[in-house]
Amino acid sequence: MKTDIILAGVGGQGILTIATILGKAALKENLYLKQAEVHGMSQRGGDVQSNLRISSTPIYSDLIPSGSADMIVSLEPMEALRYVPYLSEQGWIVTNSTPFVNIDNYPDIKEICKDLQQHGNLVAFDMDAAARSLMSPRSSNMVLLGAASPFVELEGALIEQAIADLFIRKGEKAVEVNISAYRAGREYTEDLLVSLREK
């Protein structure tokens, strides 16, 4: 088992929280783990990126080579597009379709989506809206985690336990909301994969 993931987004969106949760779940399965992070300045909307490598055999580098990532997981479509050169031919892009417009010359979102769709293996939907529908607008990162989880060889129960362990300090309600957001994202991708298989 080996999964190389590039996590991308804008500071303050909770991208590194996803890395933490997947890392905790991987360690509970006694898997090897390496992670490298680039932190932007959240108050300025700087980019945040993490290389996350999970494997059943030893990992010797924490950086993912170009063209070999199994997945790009992003809460921002332009940030997802930025890292497409790192994706393998069979890899998946899992991204929020709603832009975080933090620069004056932000590209046309229709063009960004068109470029992402050219890759083929794409899961993209409005994760902000999914989080709002659960009355938890700040949990879009957990929707993203759920949407990406079918492509990660980790037990769903262990991911949910890692979410609970991380959010319990904020109370049972926070745990419940974040797990619900995770499940909503996972359900979306599972339904999408079923429909693709039926075509």
Short mmCIF file of C-alpha atoms in Angstrom, two decimals:
data_model
loop_
_atom_site.label_atom_id
_atom_site.label_comp_id
_atom_site.label_asym_id
_atom_site.label_seq_id
_atom_site.Cartn_x
_atom_site.Cartn_y
_atom_site.Cartn_z
CA MET A 1 0.00 0.00 0.00
CA LYS A 2 1.29 3.46 -0.93
CA THR A 3 -0.60 6.72 -1.22
CA ASP A 4 1.03 10.05 -2.09
CA ILE A 5 -1.23 13.05 -1.52
CA ILE A 6 -0.72 16.74 -2.21
CA LEU A 7 -2.98 18.83 0.02
CA ALA A 8 -3.46 22.40 -1.16
CA GLY A 9 -5.44 25.47 -0.27
CA VAL A 10 -5.34 28.91 1.25
CA GLY A 11 -4.23 29.74 4.75
CA GLY A 12 -7.04 29.43 7.28
CA GLN A 13 -9.06 26.83 5.34
CA GLY A 14 -7.96 23.89 7.48
CA ILE A 15 -5.89 21.98 4.94
CA LEU A 16 -3.27 21.00 7.50
CA THR A 17 -6.03 19.66 9.76
CA ILE A 18 -6.78 17.12 7.02
CA ALA A 19 -3.13 16.08 6.99
CA THR A 20 -3.19 15.67 10.77
CA ILE A 21 -6.28 13.47 10.70
CA LEU A 22 -5.02 11.22 7.91
CA GLY A 23 -1.68 10.96 9.68
CA LYS A 24 -3.32 9.90 12.95
CA ALA A 25 -5.42 7.28 11.15
CA ALA A 26 -2.37 5.95 9.29
CA LEU A 27 -0.38 5.59 12.49
CA LYS A 28 -3.25 3.65 14.08
CA GLU A 29 -2.91 1.17 11.20
CA ASN A 30 0.84 0.96 11.90
CA LEU A 31 1.68 2.48 8.51
CA TYR A 32 4.72 4.57 7.64
CA LEU A 33 4.15 8.28 7.27
CA LYS A 34 6.09 11.30 6.04
CA GLN A 35 4.87 14.85 5.67
CA ALA A 36 6.31 18.12 4.38
CA GLU A 37 4.48 21.44 4.69
CA VAL A 38 4.60 24.91 3.20
CA HIS A 39 2.65 27.40 5.30
CA GLY A 40 1.27 30.60 3.80
CA MET A 41 0.14 33.52 5.92
CA SER A 42 -3.51 32.86 6.66
CA GLN A 43 -4.32 36.49 7.37
CA ARG A 44 -3.08 37.35 3.90
CA GLY A 45 -4.64 34.38 2.15
CA GLY A 46 -1.28 32.78 1.42
CA ASP A 47 -1.12 29.37 -0.15
CA VAL A 48 -0.74 26.32 2.09
CA GLN A 49 0.51 23.01 0.73
CA SER A 50 1.44 19.69 2.27
CA ASN A 51 3.04 16.56 0.82
CA LEU A 52 1.58 13.58 2.68
CA ARG A 53 3.01 10.12 2.03
CA ILE A 54 1.49 6.98 3.57
CA SER A 55 2.90 3.51 2.94
CA SER A 56 3.07 -0.02 4.28
CA THR A 57 6.82 0.01 3.54
CA PRO A 58 9.49 2.52 4.64
CA ILE A 59 9.44 5.96 2.99
CA TYR A 60 12.77 7.62 2.32
CA SER A 61 11.70 11.12 1.22
CA ASP A 62 8.96 13.42 2.44
CA LEU A 63 8.61 15.09 -0.99
CA ILE A 64 6.42 13.74 -3.78
CA PRO A 65 8.14 13.71 -7.18
CA SER A 66 6.51 15.42 -10.16
CA GLY A 67 4.08 13.16 -11.99
CA SER A 68 3.70 10.62 -9.20
CA ALA A 69 1.05 11.93 -6.77
CA ASP A 70 -1.95 9.66 -6.36
CA MET A 71 -4.18 12.54 -5.42
CA ILE A 72 -4.45 16.32 -5.23
CA VAL A 73 -6.81 17.34 -2.45
CA SER A 74 -7.71 21.03 -2.43
CA LEU A 75 -10.20 23.44 -0.91
CA GLU A 76 -9.53 25.93 -3.69
CA PRO A 77 -9.79 25.14 -7.43
CA MET A 78 -6.92 27.35 -8.59
CA GLU A 79 -4.64 25.78 -5.97
CA ALA A 80 -5.69 22.33 -7.24
CA LEU A 81 -4.77 23.36 -10.77
CA ARG A 82 -1.40 24.67 -9.61
CA TYR A 83 -0.29 21.17 -8.57
CA VAL A 84 -1.63 19.15 -11.52
CA PRO A 85 1.94 18.62 -12.85
CA TYR A 86 2.61 16.51 -9.74
CA LEU A 87 -0.31 14.16 -10.44
CA SER A 88 0.15 10.71 -11.95
CA GLU A 89 -1.82 9.78 -15.07
CA GLN A 90 -4.16 7.61 -12.99
CA GLY A 91 -4.35 10.06 -10.08
CA TRP A 92 -7.43 11.86 -8.83
CA ILE A 93 -8.15 15.53 -8.20
CA VAL A 94 -10.58 16.13 -5.35
CA THR A 95 -11.41 19.81 -4.97
CA ASN A 96 -13.88 22.38 -3.81
CA SER A 97 -15.41 24.03 -6.88
CA THR A 98 -15.90 27.34 -5.08
CA PRO A 99 -13.00 29.79 -5.45
CA PHE A 100 -11.39 31.73 -2.63
CA VAL A 101 -10.79 34.99 -4.49
CA ASN A 102 -7.85 36.55 -2.67
CA ILE A 103 -6.10 38.32 -5.56
CA ASP A 104 -7.25 41.06 -7.93
CA ASN A 105 -6.40 39.11 -11.08
CA TYR A 106 -7.95 35.80 -10.04
CA PRO A 107 -8.47 33.76 -13.26
CA ASP A 108 -11.90 33.04 -14.73
CA ILE A 109 -13.34 30.20 -12.62
CA LYS A 110 -14.94 28.64 -15.71
CA GLU A 111 -11.52 28.34 -17.33
CA ILE A 112 -10.05 26.82 -14.18
CA CYS A 113 -12.83 24.21 -14.03
CA LYS A 114 -12.41 23.48 -17.74
CA ASP A 115 -8.68 22.88 -17.25
CA LEU A 116 -9.34 20.60 -14.25
CA GLN A 117 -11.92 18.59 -16.19
CA GLN A 118 -9.36 17.82 -18.90
CA HIS A 119 -7.59 15.51 -16.47
CA GLY A 120 -10.58 13.18 -16.28
CA ASN A 121 -10.31 11.77 -12.75
CA LEU A 122 -12.03 14.64 -10.99
CA VAL A 123 -14.30 15.04 -7.96
CA ALA A 124 -15.38 18.69 -7.75
CA PHE A 125 -18.40 20.20 -6.05
CA ASP A 126 -19.38 23.11 -3.82
CA MET A 127 -18.03 21.92 -0.48
CA ASP A 128 -18.81 25.24 1.17
CA ALA A 129 -22.50 24.76 0.36
CA ALA A 130 -22.37 21.18 1.66
CA ALA A 131 -20.93 22.43 4.95
CA ARG A 132 -23.55 25.20 5.20
CA SER A 133 -26.32 22.65 4.64
CA LEU A 134 -25.11 20.93 7.81
CA MET A 135 -25.24 24.25 9.67
CA SER A 136 -21.47 24.20 9.97
CA PRO A 137 -19.91 26.54 7.38
CA ARG A 138 -16.42 26.08 8.81
CA SER A 139 -16.41 22.31 8.23
CA SER A 140 -15.87 22.39 4.45
CA ASN A 141 -12.41 20.90 5.05
CA MET A 142 -14.08 17.84 6.60
CA VAL A 143 -16.36 17.59 3.56
CA LEU A 144 -13.19 17.61 1.45
CA LEU A 145 -11.59 14.95 3.64
CA GLY A 146 -14.66 12.75 3.23
CA ALA A 147 -14.72 13.28 -0.54
CA ALA A 148 -11.06 12.21 -0.77
CA SER A 149 -11.30 9.29 1.66
CA PRO A 150 -12.52 6.60 -0.82
CA PHE A 151 -9.17 6.94 -2.60
CA VAL A 152 -7.12 6.45 0.58
CA GLU A 153 -6.56 2.91 1.84
CA LEU A 154 -7.44 3.71 5.44
CA GLU A 155 -10.37 2.37 7.43
CA GLY A 156 -13.20 4.88 7.57
CA ALA A 157 -13.72 4.10 11.26
CA LEU A 158 -10.12 5.08 12.02
CA ILE A 159 -10.48 8.36 10.13
CA GLU A 160 -13.64 9.13 12.10
CA GLN A 161 -11.86 8.27 15.35
CA ALA A 162 -9.03 10.63 14.41
CA ILE A 163 -11.58 13.38 13.75
CA ALA A 164 -13.14 12.72 17.16
CA ASP A 165 -9.76 12.75 18.89
CA LEU A 166 -8.88 16.08 17.29
CA PHE A 167 -12.16 17.91 17.92
CA ILE A 168 -13.22 16.51 21.31
CA ARG A 169 -11.52 19.43 23.08
CA LYS A 170 -14.20 21.61 21.45
CA GLY A 171 -16.99 19.39 22.74
CA GLU A 172 -19.20 16.56 21.57
CA LYS A 173 -21.19 18.84 19.24
CA ALA A 174 -18.02 19.77 17.33
CA VAL A 175 -17.15 16.09 16.95
CA GLU A 176 -20.65 15.29 15.71
CA VAL A 177 -20.72 18.14 13.18
CA ASN A 178 -17.29 17.39 11.76
CA ILE A 179 -17.98 13.67 11.39
CA SER A 180 -21.29 14.51 9.67
CA ALA A 181 -19.40 16.76 7.24
CA TYR A 182 -16.86 13.99 6.60
CA ARG A 183 -19.64 11.49 5.89
CA ALA A 184 -21.41 13.91 3.52
CA GLY A 185 -18.25 14.29 1.44
CA ARG A 186 -17.58 10.56 1.41
CA GLU A 187 -21.14 9.84 0.32
CA TYR A 188 -20.82 12.30 -2.57
CA THR A 189 -17.71 10.57 -3.95
CA GLU A 190 -19.07 7.08 -3.40
CA ASP A 191 -22.24 8.00 -5.34
CA LEU A 192 -20.12 9.55 -8.10
CA LEU A 193 -17.97 6.42 -8.42
CA VAL A 194 -21.06 4.21 -8.63
CA SER A 195 -22.48 6.38 -11.43
CA LEU A 196 -19.16 6.28 -13.31
CA ARG A 197 -19.05 2.48 -13.08
CA GLU A 198 -22.60 2.25 -14.45
CA LYS A 199 -21.76 4.27 -17.57
#
